[in-house]
Tab-separated table of C-alpha atoms in Angstrom:
chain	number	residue	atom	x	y	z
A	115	UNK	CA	1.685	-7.283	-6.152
A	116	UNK	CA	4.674	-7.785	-3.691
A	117	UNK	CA	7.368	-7.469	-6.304
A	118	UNK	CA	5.885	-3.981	-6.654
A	119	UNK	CA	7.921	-1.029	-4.172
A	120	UNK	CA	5.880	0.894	-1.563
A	121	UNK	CA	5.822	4.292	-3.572
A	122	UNK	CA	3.998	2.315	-6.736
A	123	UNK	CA	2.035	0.693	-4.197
A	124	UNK	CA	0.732	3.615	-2.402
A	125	UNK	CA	-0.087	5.002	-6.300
A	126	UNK	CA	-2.179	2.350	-7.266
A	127	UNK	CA	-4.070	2.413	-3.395
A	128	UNK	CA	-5.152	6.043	-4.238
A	129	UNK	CA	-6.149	5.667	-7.734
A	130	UNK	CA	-7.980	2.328	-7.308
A	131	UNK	CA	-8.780	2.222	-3.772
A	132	UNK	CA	-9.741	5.806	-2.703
A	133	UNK	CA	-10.436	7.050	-6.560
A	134	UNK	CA	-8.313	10.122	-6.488
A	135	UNK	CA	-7.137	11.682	-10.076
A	136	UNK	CA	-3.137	11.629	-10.772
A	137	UNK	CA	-3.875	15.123	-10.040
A	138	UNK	CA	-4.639	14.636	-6.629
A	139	UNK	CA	-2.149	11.573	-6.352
A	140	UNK	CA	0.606	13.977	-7.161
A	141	UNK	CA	-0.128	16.540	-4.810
A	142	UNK	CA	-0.259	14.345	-2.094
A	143	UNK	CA	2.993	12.427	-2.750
A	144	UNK	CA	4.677	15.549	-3.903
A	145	UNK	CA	5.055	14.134	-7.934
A	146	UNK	CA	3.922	15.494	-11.333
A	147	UNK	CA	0.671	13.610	-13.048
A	148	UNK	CA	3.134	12.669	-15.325
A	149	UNK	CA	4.866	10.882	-13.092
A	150	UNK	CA	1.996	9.375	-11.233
A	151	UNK	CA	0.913	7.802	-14.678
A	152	UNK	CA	4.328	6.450	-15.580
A	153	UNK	CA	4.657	4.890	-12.076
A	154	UNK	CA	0.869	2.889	-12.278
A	155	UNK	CA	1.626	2.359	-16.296
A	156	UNK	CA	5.151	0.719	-14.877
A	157	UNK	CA	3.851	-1.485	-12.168
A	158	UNK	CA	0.982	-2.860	-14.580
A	159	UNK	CA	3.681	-3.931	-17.136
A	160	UNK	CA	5.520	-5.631	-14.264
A	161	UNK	CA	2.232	-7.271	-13.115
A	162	UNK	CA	1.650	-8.106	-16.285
A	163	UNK	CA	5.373	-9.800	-17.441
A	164	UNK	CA	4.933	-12.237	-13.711
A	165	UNK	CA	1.798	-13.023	-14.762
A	166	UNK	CA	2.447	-14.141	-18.334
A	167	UNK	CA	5.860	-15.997	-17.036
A	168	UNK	CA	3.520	-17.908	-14.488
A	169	UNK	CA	1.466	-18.991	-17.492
A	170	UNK	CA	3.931	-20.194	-19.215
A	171	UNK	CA	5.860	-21.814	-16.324
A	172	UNK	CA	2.294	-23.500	-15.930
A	173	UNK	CA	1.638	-24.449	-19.262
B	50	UNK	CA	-10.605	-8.491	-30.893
B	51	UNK	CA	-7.819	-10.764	-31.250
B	52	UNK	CA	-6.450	-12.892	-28.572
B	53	UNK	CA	-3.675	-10.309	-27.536
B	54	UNK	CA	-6.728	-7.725	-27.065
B	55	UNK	CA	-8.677	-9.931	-25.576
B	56	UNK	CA	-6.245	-10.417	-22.529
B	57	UNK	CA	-5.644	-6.845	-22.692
B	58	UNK	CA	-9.099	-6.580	-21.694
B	59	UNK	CA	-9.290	-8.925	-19.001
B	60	UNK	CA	-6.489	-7.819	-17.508
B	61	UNK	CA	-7.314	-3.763	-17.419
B	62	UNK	CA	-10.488	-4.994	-15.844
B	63	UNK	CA	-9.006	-7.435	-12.719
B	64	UNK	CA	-6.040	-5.180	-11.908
B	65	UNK	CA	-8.004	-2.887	-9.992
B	66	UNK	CA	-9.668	-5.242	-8.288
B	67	UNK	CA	-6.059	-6.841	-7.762
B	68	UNK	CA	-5.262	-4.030	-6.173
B	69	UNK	CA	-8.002	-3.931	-3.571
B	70	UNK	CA	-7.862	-6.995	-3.109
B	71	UNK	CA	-3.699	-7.391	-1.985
B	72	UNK	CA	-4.865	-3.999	0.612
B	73	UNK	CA	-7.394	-5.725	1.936
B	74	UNK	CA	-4.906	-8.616	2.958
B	75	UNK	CA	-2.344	-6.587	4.337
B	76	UNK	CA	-4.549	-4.724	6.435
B	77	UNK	CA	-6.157	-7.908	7.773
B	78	UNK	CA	-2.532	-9.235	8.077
B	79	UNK	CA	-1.792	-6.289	10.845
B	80	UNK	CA	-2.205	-8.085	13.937
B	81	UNK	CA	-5.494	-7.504	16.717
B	82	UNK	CA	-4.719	-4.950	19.274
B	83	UNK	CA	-5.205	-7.429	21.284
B	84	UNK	CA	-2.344	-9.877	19.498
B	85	UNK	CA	-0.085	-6.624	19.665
B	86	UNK	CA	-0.477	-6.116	23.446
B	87	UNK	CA	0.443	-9.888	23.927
B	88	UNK	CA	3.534	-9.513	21.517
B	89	UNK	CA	4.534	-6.213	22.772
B	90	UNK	CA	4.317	-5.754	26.359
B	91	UNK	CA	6.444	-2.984	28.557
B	92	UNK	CA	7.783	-2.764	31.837
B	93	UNK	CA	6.100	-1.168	34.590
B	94	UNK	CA	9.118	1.208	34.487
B	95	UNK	CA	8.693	1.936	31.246
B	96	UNK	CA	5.207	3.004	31.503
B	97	UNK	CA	5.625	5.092	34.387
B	98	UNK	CA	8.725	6.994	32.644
B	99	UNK	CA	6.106	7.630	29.735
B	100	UNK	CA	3.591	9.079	31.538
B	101	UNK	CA	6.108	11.310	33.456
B	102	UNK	CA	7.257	12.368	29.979
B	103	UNK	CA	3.857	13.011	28.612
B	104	UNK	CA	2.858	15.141	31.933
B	105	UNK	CA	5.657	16.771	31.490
B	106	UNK	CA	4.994	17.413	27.652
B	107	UNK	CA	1.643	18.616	28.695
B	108	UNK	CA	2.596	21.063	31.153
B	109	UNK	CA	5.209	22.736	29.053
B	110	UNK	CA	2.159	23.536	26.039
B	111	UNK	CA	0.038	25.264	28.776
């Protein structure tokens, strides 16, 4: 989670965290829904690429 | 399900809690007021000019 920047970060804290819709998210940090679901689809698929390389690396 | 769905899945369920979970440490990573006071200390000085500052601050709004 620290390879992930603060903006993304904040994102995922709102949706997860405090259960606000993208809606919401985007108001308060001044970006479209769109946006808001590109930036939490983008910092799962990082997540997600680390955490398969670590498996591997493990394996 | 195959495999690839299956970790799909798994991981759509723990990433949330991933989530919480890395807040939760970097609030409890913020040092004790406490801790802070120790770390961060000011001058006498210092304190006095900020309280001159903030009477002064005060008086101008009224």
């Amino acid at each position: 989670m620290n390879t992930i920047d603060e903006i993304s970060k904040q994102v995922l804290v709102m949706k997860y965290l405090l259960n606000m819709s993208y809606k919401e998210i985007g108001e308060e940090l001044s970006m479209t829904s769109k946006h808001v679901d590109t930036r939490i689809m983008r910092a799962k698929a990082k997540v997600r690429k680390l955490m398969e390389k670590d498996v591997k690396y493990n394996e | 399900m195959n495999k690839d769905q299956v970790n799909d899945v798994i991981f759509e369920a723990l990433f949330p809690q991933a989530v919480i979970d890395d807040f939760n440490e970097e609030i409890e990573s913020i040092p004790t007021t406490e801790q802070l006071t120790e770390i961060y200390s000011f001058s006498s000085e210092f304190e006095m000019r900020m309280k001159k500052l903030f009477v002064k601050d005060h008086r101008r709004n009224f």
